[in-house]
PDB file of C-alpha atoms in Angstrom:
ATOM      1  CA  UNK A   1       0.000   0.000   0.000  1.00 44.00           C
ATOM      2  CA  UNK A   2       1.515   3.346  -0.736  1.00 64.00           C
ATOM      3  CA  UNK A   3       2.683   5.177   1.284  1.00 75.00           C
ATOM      4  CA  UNK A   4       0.609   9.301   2.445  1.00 75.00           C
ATOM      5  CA  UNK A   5       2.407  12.094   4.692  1.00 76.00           C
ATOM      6  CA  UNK A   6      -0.262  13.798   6.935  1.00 77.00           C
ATOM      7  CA  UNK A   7      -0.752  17.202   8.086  1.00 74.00           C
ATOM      8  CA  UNK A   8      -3.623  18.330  10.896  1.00 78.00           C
ATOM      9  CA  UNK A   9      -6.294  18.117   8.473  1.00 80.00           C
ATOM     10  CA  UNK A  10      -4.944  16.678   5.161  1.00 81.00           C
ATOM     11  CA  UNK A  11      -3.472  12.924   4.305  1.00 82.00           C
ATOM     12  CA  UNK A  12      -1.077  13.474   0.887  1.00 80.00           C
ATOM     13  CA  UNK A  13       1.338  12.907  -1.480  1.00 84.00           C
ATOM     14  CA  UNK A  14       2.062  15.422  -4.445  1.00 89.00           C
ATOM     15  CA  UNK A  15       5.430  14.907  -6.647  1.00 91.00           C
ATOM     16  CA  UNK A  16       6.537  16.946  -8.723  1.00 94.00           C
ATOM     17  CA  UNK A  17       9.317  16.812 -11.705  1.00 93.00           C
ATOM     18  CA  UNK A  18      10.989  19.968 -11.867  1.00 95.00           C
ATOM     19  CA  UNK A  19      13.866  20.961 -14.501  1.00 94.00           C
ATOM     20  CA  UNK A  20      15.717  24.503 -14.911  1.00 92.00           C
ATOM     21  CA  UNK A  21      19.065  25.288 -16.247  1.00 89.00           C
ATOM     22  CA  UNK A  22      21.451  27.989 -15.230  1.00 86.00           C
ATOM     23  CA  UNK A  23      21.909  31.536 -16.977  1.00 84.00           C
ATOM     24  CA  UNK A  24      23.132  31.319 -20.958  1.00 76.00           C
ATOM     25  CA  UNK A  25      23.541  27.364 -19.597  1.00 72.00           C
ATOM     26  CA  UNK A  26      26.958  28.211 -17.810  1.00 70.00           C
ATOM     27  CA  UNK A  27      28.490  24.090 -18.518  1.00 70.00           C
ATOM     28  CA  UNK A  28      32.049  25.267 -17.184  1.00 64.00           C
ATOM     29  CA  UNK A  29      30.940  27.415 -13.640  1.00 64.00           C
ATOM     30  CA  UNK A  30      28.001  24.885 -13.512  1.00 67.00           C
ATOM     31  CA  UNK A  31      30.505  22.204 -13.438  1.00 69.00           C
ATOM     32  CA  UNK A  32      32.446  23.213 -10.504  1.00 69.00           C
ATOM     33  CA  UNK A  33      29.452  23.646  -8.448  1.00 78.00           C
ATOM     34  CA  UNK A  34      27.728  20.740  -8.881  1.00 75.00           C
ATOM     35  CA  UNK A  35      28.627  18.447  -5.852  1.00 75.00           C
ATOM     36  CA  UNK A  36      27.452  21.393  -3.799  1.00 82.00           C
ATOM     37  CA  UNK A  37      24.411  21.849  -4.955  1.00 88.00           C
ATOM     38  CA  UNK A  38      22.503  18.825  -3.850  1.00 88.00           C
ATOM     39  CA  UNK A  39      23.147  19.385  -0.250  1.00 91.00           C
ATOM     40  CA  UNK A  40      21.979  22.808  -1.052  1.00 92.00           C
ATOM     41  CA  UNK A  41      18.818  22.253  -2.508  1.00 94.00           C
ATOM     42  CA  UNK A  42      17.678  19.804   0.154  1.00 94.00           C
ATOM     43  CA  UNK A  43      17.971  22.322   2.852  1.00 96.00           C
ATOM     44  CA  UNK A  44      16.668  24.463   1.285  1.00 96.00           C
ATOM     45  CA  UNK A  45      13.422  21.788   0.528  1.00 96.00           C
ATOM     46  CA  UNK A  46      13.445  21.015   3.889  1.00 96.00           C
ATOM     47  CA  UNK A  47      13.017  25.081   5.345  1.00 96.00           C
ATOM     48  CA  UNK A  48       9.514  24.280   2.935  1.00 95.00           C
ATOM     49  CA  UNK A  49       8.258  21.301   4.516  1.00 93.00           C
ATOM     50  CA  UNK A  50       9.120  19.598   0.907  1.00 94.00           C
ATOM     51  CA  UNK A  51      11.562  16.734   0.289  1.00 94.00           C
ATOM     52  CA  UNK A  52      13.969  16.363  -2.513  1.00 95.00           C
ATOM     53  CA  UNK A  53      13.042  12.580  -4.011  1.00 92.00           C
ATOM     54  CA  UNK A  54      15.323  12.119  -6.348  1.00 90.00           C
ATOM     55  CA  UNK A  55      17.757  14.706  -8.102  1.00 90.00           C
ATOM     56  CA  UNK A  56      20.197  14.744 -10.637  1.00 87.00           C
ATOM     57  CA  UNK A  57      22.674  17.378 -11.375  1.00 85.00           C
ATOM     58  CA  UNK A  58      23.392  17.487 -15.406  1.00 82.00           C
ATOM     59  CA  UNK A  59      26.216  19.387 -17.215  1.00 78.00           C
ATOM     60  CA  UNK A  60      24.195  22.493 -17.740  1.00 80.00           C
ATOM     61  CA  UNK A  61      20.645  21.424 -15.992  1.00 85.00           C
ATOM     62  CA  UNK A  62      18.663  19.762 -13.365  1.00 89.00           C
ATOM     63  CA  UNK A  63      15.931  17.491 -12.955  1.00 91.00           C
ATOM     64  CA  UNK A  64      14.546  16.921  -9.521  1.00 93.00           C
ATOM     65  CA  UNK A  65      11.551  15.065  -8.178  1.00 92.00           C
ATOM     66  CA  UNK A  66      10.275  17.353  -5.111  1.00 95.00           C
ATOM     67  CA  UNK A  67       7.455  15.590  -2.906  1.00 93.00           C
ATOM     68  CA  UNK A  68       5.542  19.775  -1.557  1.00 94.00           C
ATOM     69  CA  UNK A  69       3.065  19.449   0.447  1.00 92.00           C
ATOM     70  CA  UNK A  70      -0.364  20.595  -0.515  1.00 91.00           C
ATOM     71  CA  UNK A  71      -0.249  24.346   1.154  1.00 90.00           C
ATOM     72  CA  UNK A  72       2.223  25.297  -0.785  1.00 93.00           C
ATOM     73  CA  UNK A  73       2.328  26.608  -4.125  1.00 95.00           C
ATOM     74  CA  UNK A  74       4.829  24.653  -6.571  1.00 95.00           C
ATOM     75  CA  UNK A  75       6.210  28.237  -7.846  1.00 95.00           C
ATOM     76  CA  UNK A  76       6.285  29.278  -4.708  1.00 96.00           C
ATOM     77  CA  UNK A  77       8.779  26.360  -2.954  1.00 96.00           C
ATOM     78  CA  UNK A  78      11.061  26.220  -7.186  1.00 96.00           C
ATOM     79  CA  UNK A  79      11.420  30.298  -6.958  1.00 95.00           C
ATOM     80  CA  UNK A  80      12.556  29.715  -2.816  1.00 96.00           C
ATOM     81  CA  UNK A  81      14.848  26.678  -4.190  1.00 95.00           C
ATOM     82  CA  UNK A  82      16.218  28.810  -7.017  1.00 93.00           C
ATOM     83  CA  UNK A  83      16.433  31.965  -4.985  1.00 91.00           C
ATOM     84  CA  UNK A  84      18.215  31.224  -2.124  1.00 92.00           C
ATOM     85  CA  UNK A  85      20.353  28.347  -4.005  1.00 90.00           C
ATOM     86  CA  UNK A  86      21.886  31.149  -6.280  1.00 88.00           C
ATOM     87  CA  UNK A  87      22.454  33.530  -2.832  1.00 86.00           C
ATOM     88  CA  UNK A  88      24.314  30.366  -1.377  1.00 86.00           C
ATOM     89  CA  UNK A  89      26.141  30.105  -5.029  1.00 83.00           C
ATOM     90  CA  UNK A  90      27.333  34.057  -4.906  1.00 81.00           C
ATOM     91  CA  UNK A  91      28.644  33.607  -1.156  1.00 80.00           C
ATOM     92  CA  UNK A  92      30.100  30.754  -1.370  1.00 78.00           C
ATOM     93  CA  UNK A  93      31.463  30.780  -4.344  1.00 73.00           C
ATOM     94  CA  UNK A  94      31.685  34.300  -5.681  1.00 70.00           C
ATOM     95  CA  UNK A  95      33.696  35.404  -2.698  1.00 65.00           C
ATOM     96  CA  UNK A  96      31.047  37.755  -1.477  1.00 58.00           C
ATOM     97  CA  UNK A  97      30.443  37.381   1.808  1.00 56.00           C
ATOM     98  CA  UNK A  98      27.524  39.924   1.952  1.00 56.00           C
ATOM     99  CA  UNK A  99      25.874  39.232  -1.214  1.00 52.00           C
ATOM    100  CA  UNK A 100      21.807  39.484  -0.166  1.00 51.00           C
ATOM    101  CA  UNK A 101      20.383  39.545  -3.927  1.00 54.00           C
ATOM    102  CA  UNK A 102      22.791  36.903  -5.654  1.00 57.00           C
ATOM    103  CA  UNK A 103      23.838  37.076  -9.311  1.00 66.00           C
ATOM    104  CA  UNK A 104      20.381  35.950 -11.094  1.00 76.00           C
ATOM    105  CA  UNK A 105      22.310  32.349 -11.672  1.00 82.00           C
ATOM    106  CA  UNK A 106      19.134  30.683 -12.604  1.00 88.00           C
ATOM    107  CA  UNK A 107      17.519  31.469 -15.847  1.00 90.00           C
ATOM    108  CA  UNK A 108      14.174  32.952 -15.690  1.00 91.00           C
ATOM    109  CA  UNK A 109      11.305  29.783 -15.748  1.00 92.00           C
ATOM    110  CA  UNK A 110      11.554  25.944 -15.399  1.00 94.00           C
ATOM    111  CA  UNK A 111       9.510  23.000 -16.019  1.00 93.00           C
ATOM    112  CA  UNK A 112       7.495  21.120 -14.293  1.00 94.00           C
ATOM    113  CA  UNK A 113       5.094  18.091 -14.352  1.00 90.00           C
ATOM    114  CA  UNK A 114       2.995  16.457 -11.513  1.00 89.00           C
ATOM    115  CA  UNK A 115       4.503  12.084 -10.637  1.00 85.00           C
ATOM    116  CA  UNK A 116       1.064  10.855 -10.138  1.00 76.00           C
ATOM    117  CA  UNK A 117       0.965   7.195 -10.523  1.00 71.00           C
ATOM    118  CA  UNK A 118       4.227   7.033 -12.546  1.00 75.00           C
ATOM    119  CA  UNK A 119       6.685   7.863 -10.277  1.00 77.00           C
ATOM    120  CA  UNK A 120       8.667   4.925 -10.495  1.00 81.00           C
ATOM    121  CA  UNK A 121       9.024   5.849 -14.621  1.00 83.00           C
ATOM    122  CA  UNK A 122       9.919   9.588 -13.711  1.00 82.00           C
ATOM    123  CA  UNK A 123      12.686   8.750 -11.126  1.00 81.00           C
ATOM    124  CA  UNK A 124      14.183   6.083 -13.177  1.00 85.00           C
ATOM    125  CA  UNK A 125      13.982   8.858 -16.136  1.00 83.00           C
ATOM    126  CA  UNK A 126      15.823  11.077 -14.104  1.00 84.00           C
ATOM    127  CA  UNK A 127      18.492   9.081 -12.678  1.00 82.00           C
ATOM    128  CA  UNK A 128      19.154   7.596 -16.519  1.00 84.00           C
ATOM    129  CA  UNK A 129      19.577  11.435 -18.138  1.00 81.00           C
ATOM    130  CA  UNK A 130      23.216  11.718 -17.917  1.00 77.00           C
ATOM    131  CA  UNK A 131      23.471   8.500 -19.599  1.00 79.00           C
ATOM    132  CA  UNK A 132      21.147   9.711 -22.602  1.00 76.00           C
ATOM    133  CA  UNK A 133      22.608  12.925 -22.982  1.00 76.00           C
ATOM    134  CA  UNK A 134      26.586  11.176 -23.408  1.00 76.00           C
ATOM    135  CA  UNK A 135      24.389   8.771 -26.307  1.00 76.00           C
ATOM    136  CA  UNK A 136      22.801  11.599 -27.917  1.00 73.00           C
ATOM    137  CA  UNK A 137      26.468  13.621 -27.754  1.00 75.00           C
ATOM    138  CA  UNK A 138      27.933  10.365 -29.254  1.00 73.00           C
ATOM    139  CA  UNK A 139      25.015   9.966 -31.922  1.00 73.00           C
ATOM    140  CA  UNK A 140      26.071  13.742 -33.282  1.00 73.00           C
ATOM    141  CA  UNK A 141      29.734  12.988 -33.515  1.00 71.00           C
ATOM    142  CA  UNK A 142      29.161   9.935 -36.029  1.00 68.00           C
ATOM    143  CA  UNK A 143      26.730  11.782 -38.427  1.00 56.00           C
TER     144      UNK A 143
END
């Protein structure tokens, strides 16, 4: 039986795949920061009652399955997540110790689709795009 997360008045479980890219897709900075960034984004999940799922951190985007809970808005926890991740990004690794407004690292937007019943499919999808993109990179060099 699957499993629901409860709150006082509401038994739930709403998944969400969610993909956005960097600025002008930034492979070589995004590169460097990548091993960073998970811890970064679940903390910053976790200050919205949400859950990162699953996550993977591509050459130039990400896809993440975030479980929010039902009072939330899902632009309202993906702007939080992008927001303060790209604060974290300018003062940790911009050398700005006092940077409040960060350096708009995420480009405007991102995509998203609910799990529903599939969510097996989408976090197997997720976990096999690195793999797919080095296939389709190796598909353009023969032709």
């Amino acid at each position: 039986m699957k499993e629901y997360q409860s709150l006082s008045h509401t038994r739930w479980d709403c998944k969400y795949h969610v993909v956005f890219i960097p600025k002008k897709r930034k492979k070589k900075i995004f590169e460097a920061l990548r091993r960073h960034l998970g811890e970064i984004f679940r903390d910053l999940a976790k200050q919205k009652e949400s859950q990162v799922v699953e996550g993977h951190l591509m050459g130039d985007h990400v896809h993440m399955c975030l479980s929010i809970p039902p009072k939330y808005a899902v632009s309202n926890v993906v702007g939080y997540i992008k927001g303060k991740s790209a604060i974290a990004i300018a003062r940790h690794f911009g050398g700005r110790a006092r940077n409040f407004t960060g350096e708009v690292f995420w480009a405007r937007g991102y995509f998203v689709s609910t799990v529903g019943l599939d969510e097996t499919m989408v976090r197997a999808y997720i976990r096999s795009q690195e793999d797919e993109d080095e296939r389709y990179d190796q598909m353009k060099l023969i032709v």
